[in-house]
Amino acid sequence: MGGGERENRRLAMTLAAVLFLGTFQLGEGELKGDYSKLSGIIIPGFASTQLRAWSILDCPYSPLDFNPLDLVWLDTTKLLSAVNCWLKCMLLDPYNQTDHPECKSRPDSGLSAITELDPGYITGPLSSVWKEWVKWCIEFGIEANAIIAAPYDWRLSPSMLEERDLYFYKLKYAYFLWLKLEIAPKQYIQWLDDHIYAFFAVGAPLLGSTETVKGMLSGNTFGLPVSEGTARLMFNSFGSSLWMMPFSKYCRADAMYLKHFSGGIRKGPNAYQCEQKEFQSNYSGFSTNIINIEIPSTRGIDAYPSVSEFSQTNYSSMECGLPTQLSFSAREISDGTFFKAIEDYDSDSKRTLHQLKKSYHDDPVLNPLTPWDRPPIKNVFCIYGVDSRTEVGYYFAPSGKPYPDNWIITDVIYEIEGSLVSRSGNQVEGNPGPASGDETVPYHSLSWCKNWLGPRVNITRAPQSEHDGSDVQVELNVEHHNEDVVPNMTSSPRVKYITYYEDSESIPGKRTAVWELDKANHRNIVRSPALMRELWLQIWHDIHADSPSKFVTKAKRGPLRDDDCYWDYGKARCAWPEYCEYRYVFGDVHLGQSCRLRNSSADALLHYV
């Protein structure tokens, strides 16, 4: 049963960083009926679940104390007025991941835990996460009890999530997704096909994110009113911080399983093996070295035994034993090589190495810092933004200050639309990909799911906005050999496109699709109207078993909601008169607001069947 446990936990940990929306099938292997019969599960990403106090904490010099069920993440009022007190409720022990002695926090429950992190008239819109997504569900008639949230304590490593909160156990039984432990292998796949219709991974960092490195070494405030040192101290107390580290696509961990949910015991070694390509190519598949760091040595590199273990190719020595610059790839970060190299003069490295070994390399189920396989779901959709300026590498130097402010960033390397640039203007060495990422996750990590496509892929590029089909480009049966597949298509600089990569032939009875949205920001993509429209049209198409095509047509995109209608000032009428009409409602403040869908516009959905 070891392999079964691995698949179950693997899927669960995968979903922790992405969106899962499953629709349960009705009938013999096909969806039938209307939207109201659909169900979905949302598993939010990092820092996207509210945390509430689960203890009483008296905050000195502040009228705002923490009482049970008070909002902790994210209560900006208490953060601003009592930051030290707030930190006690956020920090975890860096070694054993237990709560602060004076305060502990636990994840909230229900949809409200993931819709807005800091509800309020001013702060609500700024902290909105899944609110727009739920709003779309309501507009299309989804029942209130059909959308289920699965919030969790995003500070914990995957093993601690199970040990402390029984998170994966509860998912398995409460949401009926991880039943492979109770179902025979042959019946398990059939059960998935019959009950789970689709998996949507939105902005998933499938090979990690380079921004994690910045957070671990110099701090990343994410816009919070705290210092970078405080942000680093907090981020590094979380076992989950290592979960998002970049890692090589050429290295895999084949674990033997020590424990099974039913109580069986099996012991064996953790094997971490890399393909020869890892050592023949540069940068572990990423576009450049992720870390370039100056060793603060005035005695030469031999003064630090942990550094002298490395090959001469890892560093370039300055004259007279002055500071030495070391460079590290994704593999050397995720396997601990980098942290061992700076262990002598960074007090946090010992903690990092401890957590990396305990919660990841020696995880009794699997090491999550290894490339993903296609989830065993009938329909898989991988959706992410491209061509935004994204950080892919850093230059660090000692600041002369104590931890947590002992490193400063001296330069940043960005990928932008298929090229590499540095903040300082210096020349950048590397292998840029065909596109850039979504401002937070590099393109190389986002596009890993293209490996799940088969040898023949149909590619379509269409405008994100409503269109009549005149600007749609299609390439059929494009060859794909387990690497990135790039279309030979034109783009107007004034138009944002969606590029669809679709494969319904490689795996019988299963479909895989990748959607790339131009300029879609990582943090806002779940609020993208274009994304929501495409998702609902695809589901609408799929619930009609007699649809002639495997995927929804891209030939035309008309308005689907009142919000899609607007006033055409050039023609002095509502745009898209086939779908929209002028219909004033008391309270409208401009002409566009009075443009609404015609009463008969519901029939327009039939064009997508």
Coordinates of C-alpha atoms in Angstrom, one line a residue:
M1 CA 0.0 0.0 0.0
G2 CA 3.1 2.3 0.0
G3 CA 2.5 3.4 -3.6
G4 CA -1.1 4.2 -2.7
E5 CA -0.2 6.4 0.1
R6 CA 2.3 8.2 -2.0
E7 CA -0.3 9.0 -4.7
N8 CA -2.8 10.2 -2.1
R9 CA -0.5 12.5 -0.2
R10 CA 1.2 13.6 -3.4
L11 CA -2.1 14.8 -4.8
A12 CA -3.0 16.5 -1.5
M13 CA 0.2 18.4 -1.2
T14 CA 0.0 19.4 -4.8
L15 CA -3.3 21.0 -4.3
A16 CA -2.1 22.9 -1.3
A17 CA -0.4 25.4 -3.6
V18 CA -3.1 25.6 -6.3
L19 CA -6.8 25.7 -6.9
F20 CA -8.8 22.5 -7.0
L21 CA -12.3 22.7 -8.5
G22 CA -13.8 19.3 -8.9
T23 CA -17.2 18.7 -10.5
F24 CA -18.9 15.5 -9.7
Q25 CA -20.2 13.6 -12.6
L26 CA -23.8 12.6 -13.1
G27 CA -24.8 9.6 -15.2
E28 CA -22.6 7.1 -17.0
G29 CA -19.3 8.9 -17.2
E30 CA -20.7 12.1 -18.6
L31 CA -21.8 15.4 -17.1
K32 CA -25.5 16.1 -17.7
G33 CA -27.8 18.8 -16.4
D34 CA -27.1 22.4 -15.4
Y35 CA -24.7 24.4 -13.4
S36 CA -26.7 24.0 -10.2
K37 CA -25.7 20.3 -10.2
L38 CA -22.0 21.0 -10.1
S39 CA -19.8 20.9 -7.0
G40 CA -16.4 22.2 -6.3
I41 CA -13.5 22.2 -3.8
I42 CA -11.2 25.2 -3.4
I43 CA -7.8 24.6 -1.7
P44 CA -6.1 28.0 -1.4
G45 CA -2.4 28.8 -1.8
F46 CA 0.2 30.2 0.6
A47 CA -1.0 32.9 2.9
S48 CA -4.5 32.7 1.5
T49 CA -6.4 31.4 4.6
Q50 CA -7.4 33.4 7.6
L51 CA -5.8 32.5 10.9
R52 CA -7.6 33.2 14.1
A53 CA -6.3 33.4 17.7
W54 CA -6.9 30.2 19.8
S55 CA -5.7 31.7 23.1
I56 CA -5.9 34.8 25.2
L57 CA -3.0 37.3 24.9
D58 CA -2.7 40.5 26.8
C59 CA -0.8 43.1 24.7
P60 CA 1.0 45.7 26.9
Y61 CA 1.0 49.3 25.8
S62 CA -1.9 48.6 23.5
P63 CA -5.7 48.6 24.0
L64 CA -6.1 45.8 21.5
D65 CA -5.6 42.3 23.0
F66 CA -6.0 38.9 21.3
N67 CA -8.9 36.8 22.4
P68 CA -10.1 33.4 21.1
L69 CA -11.4 33.7 17.5
D70 CA -9.9 37.1 17.0
L71 CA -8.5 37.5 13.5
V72 CA -4.7 37.3 13.3
W73 CA -4.0 36.8 9.6
L74 CA -4.8 39.3 8.5
D75 CA -5.8 42.0 11.0
T76 CA -4.0 45.1 9.8
T77 CA -5.2 47.2 12.8
K78 CA -3.5 45.0 15.3
L79 CA -0.5 44.6 13.1
L80 CA 0.0 48.4 13.0
S81 CA -0.8 49.0 16.7
A82 CA 0.8 46.0 18.4
V83 CA 3.3 44.4 16.0
N84 CA 5.2 42.5 18.7
C85 CA 2.1 41.1 20.1
W86 CA 0.8 40.1 16.6
L87 CA 4.1 38.4 15.9
K88 CA 3.7 36.1 18.9
C89 CA 0.4 34.8 17.4
M90 CA 2.1 34.3 14.0
L91 CA 5.5 32.9 14.8
L92 CA 6.2 29.1 15.2
D93 CA 9.1 27.4 16.8
P94 CA 11.7 27.2 14.0
Y95 CA 12.7 23.6 14.9
N96 CA 9.6 21.8 16.1
Q97 CA 6.9 24.0 14.6
T98 CA 5.0 24.5 17.9
D99 CA 3.1 27.7 18.8
H100 CA 4.6 30.6 20.7
P101 CA 4.2 30.0 24.5
E102 CA 2.0 33.0 24.9
C103 CA -0.3 32.7 21.8
K104 CA -1.4 30.2 19.2
S105 CA -3.4 30.6 16.0
R106 CA -5.5 28.1 14.0
P107 CA -7.0 28.3 10.5
D108 CA -10.5 29.5 10.1
S109 CA -13.1 27.3 8.4
G110 CA -15.6 27.7 5.6
L111 CA -15.7 29.9 2.5
S112 CA -15.3 33.1 4.6
A113 CA -11.8 31.9 5.5
I114 CA -10.6 32.3 1.9
T115 CA -12.7 35.0 0.4
E116 CA -11.2 38.1 2.2
L117 CA -8.3 38.0 4.5
D118 CA -9.1 41.4 6.1
P119 CA -12.8 42.1 5.7
G120 CA -13.8 45.7 5.8
Y121 CA -15.0 48.6 3.6
I122 CA -11.4 49.8 2.9
T123 CA -9.3 46.7 3.5
G124 CA -11.7 44.0 2.1
P125 CA -11.1 44.7 -1.6
L126 CA -7.3 44.9 -1.1
S127 CA -7.3 41.5 0.7
S128 CA -9.8 39.8 -1.6
V129 CA -8.7 36.3 -2.6
W130 CA -11.6 34.0 -3.7
K131 CA -14.5 36.4 -3.3
E132 CA -14.8 37.1 -7.0
W133 CA -14.6 33.4 -7.8
V134 CA -17.5 32.7 -5.4
K135 CA -19.5 35.6 -6.9
W136 CA -19.2 34.0 -10.3
C137 CA -20.5 30.7 -8.9
I138 CA -23.5 32.5 -7.5
E139 CA -24.2 34.3 -10.8
F140 CA -24.2 31.0 -12.7
G141 CA -26.6 29.3 -10.3
I142 CA -24.2 27.1 -8.2
E143 CA -25.9 26.1 -5.0
A144 CA -24.6 27.5 -1.7
N145 CA -23.6 24.2 -0.3
A146 CA -21.9 23.0 -3.5
I147 CA -18.7 25.1 -3.2
I148 CA -16.5 23.8 -0.4
A149 CA -13.4 25.5 1.0
A150 CA -10.5 23.4 2.4
P151 CA -8.5 26.1 4.4
Y152 CA -5.4 25.0 6.3
D153 CA -2.5 26.4 8.3
W154 CA -0.2 27.5 5.5
R155 CA 2.6 28.0 8.0
L156 CA 3.2 24.2 8.4
S157 CA 5.2 21.7 6.4
P158 CA 3.1 19.0 4.8
S159 CA 4.1 16.4 7.4
M160 CA 3.2 18.7 10.2
L161 CA -0.2 19.5 8.6
E162 CA -1.0 15.9 8.9
E163 CA 0.6 15.3 12.3
R164 CA -0.9 18.3 14.1
D165 CA -4.2 18.9 12.2
L166 CA -4.9 15.6 10.4
Y167 CA -5.4 17.7 7.3
F168 CA -4.9 15.1 4.7
Y169 CA -6.8 12.5 6.7
K170 CA -9.8 14.9 6.9
L171 CA -9.6 15.6 3.2
K172 CA -9.6 12.0 2.4
Y173 CA -12.7 11.2 4.4
A174 CA -14.6 14.5 4.4
Y175 CA -14.3 15.4 0.8
F176 CA -14.1 11.9 -0.7
L177 CA -11.0 12.7 -2.8
W178 CA -8.3 10.5 -1.4
L179 CA -9.9 7.0 -1.2
K180 CA -7.1 5.1 -2.8
L181 CA -6.1 3.7 0.6
E182 CA -9.6 2.1 0.9
I183 CA -10.2 1.2 -2.8
A184 CA -8.4 -1.5 -4.8
P185 CA -6.0 0.1 -7.4
K186 CA -8.1 -0.9 -10.4
Q187 CA -11.3 0.5 -8.8
Y188 CA -9.5 3.7 -7.7
I189 CA -9.0 5.1 -11.1
Q190 CA -12.5 4.2 -12.1
W191 CA -13.8 6.0 -8.9
L192 CA -11.8 9.1 -9.8
D193 CA -13.2 9.1 -13.4
D194 CA -16.8 8.6 -12.1
H195 CA -16.7 11.2 -9.3
I196 CA -14.0 13.9 -10.0
Y197 CA -14.5 15.6 -13.3
A198 CA -11.8 18.3 -13.5
F199 CA -8.7 19.7 -11.8
F200 CA -7.8 23.3 -12.3
A201 CA -4.3 24.4 -11.2
V202 CA -4.2 28.2 -11.2
G203 CA -0.7 29.8 -11.0
A204 CA 0.8 26.7 -9.5
P205 CA 4.6 26.9 -8.7
L206 CA 5.2 23.4 -9.9
L207 CA 9.0 23.7 -9.7
G208 CA 9.0 26.3 -6.9
S209 CA 9.4 30.0 -6.9
T210 CA 12.6 32.1 -6.7
E211 CA 10.9 34.7 -4.6
T212 CA 11.1 32.2 -1.8
V213 CA 14.9 32.6 -1.7
K214 CA 14.5 36.4 -1.3
G215 CA 12.1 35.8 1.6
M216 CA 14.5 33.4 3.3
L217 CA 17.6 35.5 3.1
S218 CA 16.5 39.2 3.2
G219 CA 12.8 39.1 3.9
N220 CA 9.8 39.8 1.7
T221 CA 7.1 42.0 3.2
F222 CA 4.4 41.4 0.6
G223 CA 3.3 44.9 1.2
L224 CA 2.8 44.5 5.0
P225 CA 3.9 47.5 7.2
V226 CA 6.8 45.6 8.7
S227 CA 10.5 45.7 8.2
E228 CA 12.3 43.2 5.9
G229 CA 14.1 41.8 8.9
T230 CA 10.8 41.1 10.7
A231 CA 9.4 39.6 7.6
R232 CA 12.4 37.3 7.3
L233 CA 12.2 36.3 11.0
M234 CA 8.5 35.4 10.5
F235 CA 8.9 33.6 7.2
N236 CA 11.8 31.5 8.4
S237 CA 9.8 30.3 11.4
F238 CA 7.3 28.6 9.1
G239 CA 8.1 25.0 8.0
S240 CA 6.2 25.7 4.8
S241 CA 8.8 28.3 3.6
L242 CA 10.9 25.4 2.2
W243 CA 7.9 23.9 0.4
M244 CA 8.1 26.7 -2.2
M245 CA 11.8 26.6 -2.9
P246 CA 12.9 26.2 -6.5
F247 CA 14.2 22.7 -7.4
S248 CA 15.5 20.9 -10.4
K249 CA 13.3 19.2 -12.9
Y250 CA 16.0 16.6 -13.5
C251 CA 16.1 15.2 -9.9
R252 CA 13.6 13.0 -8.2
A253 CA 13.1 11.4 -4.8
D254 CA 12.0 7.8 -4.7
A255 CA 10.9 7.3 -1.1
M256 CA 10.1 4.1 0.8
Y257 CA 7.2 4.6 3.1
L258 CA 7.6 4.4 6.8
K259 CA 4.0 4.7 7.8
H260 CA 0.6 4.0 6.4
F261 CA -2.7 5.5 7.6
S262 CA -4.0 2.1 8.5
G263 CA -0.9 1.5 10.8
G264 CA 1.3 -0.7 8.6
I265 CA 5.0 -0.1 9.0
R266 CA 7.6 -0.3 6.2
K267 CA 11.2 1.0 6.4
G268 CA 13.6 1.9 3.7
P269 CA 16.0 4.6 2.4
N270 CA 15.1 7.9 0.8
A271 CA 16.8 7.9 -2.6
Y272 CA 17.4 11.3 -4.3
Q273 CA 18.7 10.8 -7.9
C274 CA 19.4 13.2 -10.7
E275 CA 19.5 12.5 -14.4
Q276 CA 22.7 13.1 -16.2
K277 CA 21.2 16.2 -17.8
E278 CA 21.4 17.9 -14.4
F279 CA 25.2 17.9 -14.6
Q280 CA 25.4 18.4 -18.4
S281 CA 23.3 21.5 -18.5
N282 CA 23.4 24.8 -16.5
Y283 CA 21.0 26.2 -13.9
S284 CA 18.9 23.0 -13.2
G285 CA 16.6 23.9 -16.1
F286 CA 16.0 27.5 -14.8
S287 CA 17.1 30.4 -16.9
T288 CA 20.0 31.4 -14.7
N289 CA 21.7 30.7 -11.3
I290 CA 19.2 31.7 -8.6
I291 CA 21.7 32.7 -5.9
N292 CA 24.9 34.6 -6.4
I293 CA 26.3 35.4 -2.9
E294 CA 29.4 37.1 -1.7
I295 CA 31.2 35.1 1.0
P296 CA 32.2 37.6 3.8
S297 CA 35.8 36.2 4.2
T298 CA 39.0 38.1 4.7
R299 CA 41.0 35.0 5.4
G300 CA 40.4 33.1 2.2
I301 CA 38.0 30.3 1.5
D302 CA 39.8 27.7 3.5
A303 CA 38.7 29.5 6.6
Y304 CA 35.3 28.0 6.1
P305 CA 35.3 24.2 5.9
S306 CA 31.7 24.0 4.7
V307 CA 32.5 26.2 1.7
S308 CA 35.8 24.5 0.8
E309 CA 33.9 21.3 0.1
F310 CA 32.5 22.7 -3.1
S311 CA 33.9 22.4 -6.6
Q312 CA 36.0 25.3 -8.0
T313 CA 33.2 25.8 -10.5
N314 CA 30.9 27.1 -7.8
Y315 CA 32.8 30.2 -7.0
S316 CA 35.2 32.8 -8.4
S317 CA 38.0 34.0 -6.0
M318 CA 39.0 37.6 -5.6
E319 CA 42.6 38.5 -5.2
C320 CA 44.4 38.3 -1.8
G321 CA 41.8 36.1 -0.2
L322 CA 39.2 38.9 -0.3
P323 CA 35.4 38.1 -0.5
T324 CA 34.5 35.2 -2.8
Q325 CA 31.3 35.0 -4.9
L326 CA 29.5 31.7 -4.9
S327 CA 26.7 30.7 -7.4
F328 CA 24.0 28.2 -6.7
S329 CA 21.4 26.5 -8.9
A330 CA 17.9 25.3 -8.0
R331 CA 19.2 21.8 -7.1
E332 CA 21.9 23.2 -4.9
I333 CA 19.3 25.1 -3.0
S334 CA 16.7 22.4 -2.6
D335 CA 19.2 19.6 -1.6
G336 CA 20.8 21.8 1.1
T337 CA 24.1 22.5 -0.6
F338 CA 23.6 26.3 -0.4
F339 CA 22.6 26.4 3.2
K340 CA 25.5 24.2 4.2
A341 CA 27.8 26.6 2.3
I342 CA 26.8 29.6 4.4
E343 CA 26.3 27.7 7.7
D344 CA 29.4 29.1 9.3
Y345 CA 28.2 32.7 9.2
D346 CA 24.4 32.6 8.9
S347 CA 22.8 31.6 12.2
D348 CA 19.6 30.6 10.4
S349 CA 21.2 28.0 8.2
K350 CA 21.3 25.3 10.9
R351 CA 17.5 25.7 11.4
T352 CA 16.9 25.5 7.6
L353 CA 19.0 22.4 7.3
H354 CA 17.2 20.8 10.2
Q355 CA 13.8 21.6 8.7
L356 CA 14.8 20.6 5.2
K357 CA 16.0 17.1 6.4
K358 CA 13.2 16.5 8.9
S359 CA 10.2 17.7 6.9
Y360 CA 11.2 17.2 3.3
H361 CA 14.2 15.0 2.6
D362 CA 13.2 12.5 5.3
D363 CA 9.5 12.8 4.9
P364 CA 8.1 9.3 5.5
V365 CA 5.7 9.6 2.5
L366 CA 7.6 11.6 -0.1
N367 CA 9.9 14.5 -0.7
P368 CA 7.7 17.2 -2.2
L369 CA 10.7 19.0 -3.7
T370 CA 10.6 16.8 -6.8
P371 CA 8.9 17.2 -10.1
W372 CA 5.2 16.5 -10.4
D373 CA 3.5 13.9 -12.6
R374 CA 0.1 14.6 -14.1
P375 CA -2.6 14.2 -11.5
P376 CA -4.7 11.0 -12.0
I377 CA -7.8 13.1 -12.9
K378 CA -9.9 12.7 -16.0
N379 CA -9.6 16.4 -17.0
V380 CA -6.6 18.5 -16.1
F381 CA -6.4 22.3 -16.7
C382 CA -3.2 24.2 -15.9
I383 CA -3.7 28.0 -16.0
Y384 CA -1.2 30.8 -15.4
G385 CA -0.1 34.2 -16.4
V386 CA 2.9 35.0 -18.7
D387 CA 5.1 37.9 -19.9
S388 CA 5.2 39.9 -16.7
R389 CA 8.6 41.0 -15.3
T390 CA 9.5 38.2 -12.9
E391 CA 12.5 37.8 -10.5
V392 CA 14.6 34.8 -11.4
G393 CA 17.9 35.4 -9.7
Y394 CA 19.6 37.5 -6.9
Y395 CA 23.0 38.8 -5.9
F396 CA 23.5 38.9 -2.1
A397 CA 26.3 40.5 0.0
P398 CA 26.9 40.7 3.8
S399 CA 25.4 43.9 5.3
G400 CA 27.5 43.9 8.4
K401 CA 24.4 43.7 10.6
P402 CA 23.3 40.8 12.8
Y403 CA 20.6 38.3 11.9
P404 CA 17.9 38.8 10.5
D405 CA 19.4 41.8 8.6
N406 CA 22.8 40.2 7.8
W407 CA 22.2 40.0 4.0
I408 CA 21.4 42.7 1.5
I409 CA 20.3 42.3 -2.2
T410 CA 22.8 44.0 -4.4
D411 CA 21.3 43.1 -7.7
V412 CA 18.2 41.3 -9.1
I413 CA 17.9 39.4 -12.4
Y414 CA 14.5 39.5 -14.1
E415 CA 13.0 37.6 -17.0
I416 CA 10.8 39.6 -19.2
E417 CA 9.2 38.4 -22.4
G418 CA 11.9 35.9 -23.3
S419 CA 14.9 37.8 -22.2
L420 CA 17.0 38.3 -19.0
V421 CA 17.8 41.8 -17.6
S422 CA 19.4 42.9 -14.4
R423 CA 18.3 45.8 -12.1
S424 CA 21.8 47.3 -12.3
G425 CA 22.1 47.0 -16.1
N426 CA 25.0 44.5 -15.9
Q427 CA 25.2 41.7 -18.4
V428 CA 23.3 38.6 -17.5
E429 CA 24.4 35.1 -18.2
G430 CA 21.7 32.5 -18.7
N431 CA 19.3 30.7 -21.0
P432 CA 16.1 32.7 -21.1
G433 CA 12.9 30.8 -22.0
P434 CA 10.4 31.8 -24.7
A435 CA 8.3 33.8 -22.2
S436 CA 8.5 35.2 -18.7
G437 CA 6.4 34.4 -15.6
D438 CA 3.5 35.9 -13.8
E439 CA 5.5 38.4 -11.7
T440 CA 5.9 35.9 -8.8
V441 CA 6.6 32.5 -10.3
P442 CA 9.1 32.0 -13.1
Y443 CA 7.9 30.7 -16.5
H444 CA 10.0 27.6 -16.2
S445 CA 8.1 26.6 -13.0
L446 CA 4.6 27.5 -14.3
S447 CA 5.0 25.8 -17.7
W448 CA 6.2 22.4 -16.2
C449 CA 2.6 21.2 -16.8
K450 CA 3.3 21.3 -20.5
N451 CA 5.1 18.1 -20.0
W452 CA 1.8 16.5 -19.3
L453 CA 0.7 17.2 -22.9
G454 CA 1.2 14.5 -25.5
P455 CA 3.2 14.4 -28.7
R456 CA 0.5 16.2 -30.7
V457 CA -1.0 19.5 -29.4
N458 CA -3.6 21.8 -30.8
I459 CA -2.7 25.5 -30.1
T460 CA -5.2 28.4 -30.3
R461 CA -4.5 32.1 -29.6
A462 CA -7.4 34.4 -29.0
P463 CA -8.0 37.9 -27.4
Q464 CA -8.9 37.8 -23.7
S465 CA -11.6 40.4 -24.2
E466 CA -14.9 39.7 -26.1
H467 CA -14.2 39.2 -29.8
D468 CA -15.9 38.2 -33.0
G469 CA -13.3 35.6 -34.0
S470 CA -11.4 37.6 -36.6
D471 CA -8.2 37.6 -34.5
V472 CA -8.1 33.9 -33.6
Q473 CA -5.1 31.9 -34.7
V474 CA -5.0 28.1 -34.7
E475 CA -2.2 25.5 -35.2
L476 CA -3.2 21.8 -35.3
N477 CA -1.1 18.8 -34.5
V478 CA 1.9 20.7 -33.3
E479 CA 4.8 18.3 -32.4
H480 CA 5.7 18.2 -28.8
H481 CA 8.5 16.2 -27.2
N482 CA 8.3 16.5 -23.4
E483 CA 9.7 20.0 -23.6
D484 CA 8.2 23.4 -24.0
V485 CA 6.0 23.9 -27.0
V486 CA 5.9 27.4 -28.5
P487 CA 3.4 28.5 -31.2
N488 CA 4.5 30.3 -34.4
M489 CA 1.9 33.0 -34.0
T490 CA 1.7 36.8 -34.1
S491 CA 0.6 39.1 -31.3
S492 CA -0.5 42.7 -31.3
P493 CA 1.2 44.7 -28.5
R494 CA -2.2 46.4 -27.8
V495 CA -4.0 43.1 -27.2
K496 CA -3.9 40.7 -24.3
Y497 CA -4.3 37.1 -25.5
I498 CA -5.0 33.7 -24.1
T499 CA -3.0 30.9 -25.7
Y500 CA -4.6 27.4 -25.3
Y501 CA -2.6 24.2 -25.6
E502 CA -5.0 21.3 -25.8
D503 CA -4.5 17.5 -26.0
S504 CA -7.4 15.0 -25.9
E505 CA -5.7 12.1 -27.7
S506 CA -2.6 11.1 -25.9
I507 CA -4.3 9.4 -22.9
P508 CA -7.6 7.6 -23.9
G509 CA -10.6 9.1 -22.1
K510 CA -8.6 12.0 -20.6
R511 CA -7.9 15.6 -21.6
T512 CA -5.0 17.9 -20.7
A513 CA -5.0 21.7 -21.4
V514 CA -2.7 24.6 -20.6
W515 CA -4.0 28.2 -20.7
E516 CA -1.5 31.0 -20.8
L517 CA -2.9 34.5 -20.1
D518 CA -0.9 37.5 -21.1
K519 CA 0.0 39.9 -18.3
A520 CA -2.1 38.0 -15.8
N521 CA -0.6 38.7 -12.3
H522 CA -0.1 35.8 -10.0
R523 CA -2.0 37.3 -7.1
N524 CA -4.9 38.6 -9.2
I525 CA -5.4 35.8 -11.7
V526 CA -8.3 34.2 -9.8
R527 CA -10.1 37.5 -10.1
S528 CA -9.6 37.7 -13.9
P529 CA -12.9 38.0 -15.7
A530 CA -11.4 36.3 -18.8
L531 CA -10.3 33.3 -16.8
M532 CA -13.7 32.9 -15.2
R533 CA -15.5 33.3 -18.5
E534 CA -13.3 30.6 -20.1
L535 CA -13.7 28.2 -17.2
W536 CA -17.5 28.5 -17.2
L537 CA -17.8 28.2 -20.9
Q538 CA -15.7 25.0 -20.8
I539 CA -17.9 23.6 -18.1
W540 CA -21.0 24.6 -20.0
H541 CA -19.6 22.9 -23.0
D542 CA -18.8 19.7 -21.1
I543 CA -22.2 19.2 -19.4
H544 CA -23.6 18.7 -22.9
A545 CA -22.7 15.1 -23.8
D546 CA -23.6 15.7 -27.5
S547 CA -20.9 18.4 -28.0
P548 CA -19.0 17.5 -31.2
S549 CA -15.6 18.9 -30.0
K550 CA -13.5 17.9 -27.0
F551 CA -12.9 21.5 -26.0
V552 CA -15.1 24.6 -26.2
T553 CA -14.8 26.5 -29.4
K554 CA -12.7 29.7 -29.4
A555 CA -14.2 31.2 -32.6
K556 CA -16.2 33.8 -30.8
R557 CA -16.6 35.3 -27.3
G558 CA -19.7 37.4 -26.6
P559 CA -20.7 38.9 -23.3
L560 CA -22.0 36.5 -20.6
R561 CA -22.7 38.9 -17.7
D562 CA -24.0 42.4 -17.3
D563 CA -20.5 43.5 -16.4
D564 CA -19.3 42.5 -19.9
C565 CA -21.6 45.1 -21.5
Y566 CA -20.3 48.6 -22.0
W567 CA -21.2 51.8 -23.9
D568 CA -19.7 52.3 -27.3
Y569 CA -19.2 56.1 -27.5
G570 CA -18.3 56.0 -31.2
K571 CA -21.6 54.5 -32.2
A572 CA -23.6 56.1 -29.3
R573 CA -25.1 52.8 -28.2
C574 CA -24.3 49.7 -26.1
A575 CA -21.5 47.6 -27.7
W576 CA -22.4 44.1 -28.7
P577 CA -26.1 45.0 -29.6
E578 CA -26.7 41.3 -30.3
Y579 CA -26.2 40.6 -26.6
C580 CA -26.5 43.9 -24.8
E581 CA -29.1 46.6 -24.6
Y582 CA -29.5 50.0 -22.8
R583 CA -31.6 49.4 -19.7
Y584 CA -31.4 52.1 -17.0
V585 CA -31.8 51.0 -13.4
F586 CA -32.1 53.5 -10.6
G587 CA -28.7 54.2 -9.2
D588 CA -26.7 53.9 -12.4
V589 CA -24.1 56.7 -12.6
H590 CA -22.8 56.3 -16.2
L591 CA -24.0 55.0 -19.5
G592 CA -21.9 51.8 -19.4
Q593 CA -23.5 50.8 -16.2
S594 CA -26.9 50.9 -17.9
C595 CA -25.8 48.5 -20.6
R596 CA -27.1 45.1 -19.6
L597 CA -27.6 41.7 -21.2
R598 CA -30.7 41.2 -23.2
N599 CA -33.3 39.0 -21.5
S600 CA -32.8 36.4 -24.2
S601 CA -29.0 36.4 -24.0
A602 CA -29.0 33.1 -22.1
D603 CA -29.5 31.5 -25.5
A604 CA -26.0 32.7 -26.4
L605 CA -24.5 29.9 -24.4
L606 CA -25.7 27.4 -27.0
H607 CA -23.1 28.8 -29.4
Y608 CA -20.4 27.1 -27.2
V609 CA -21.9 23.6 -27.2

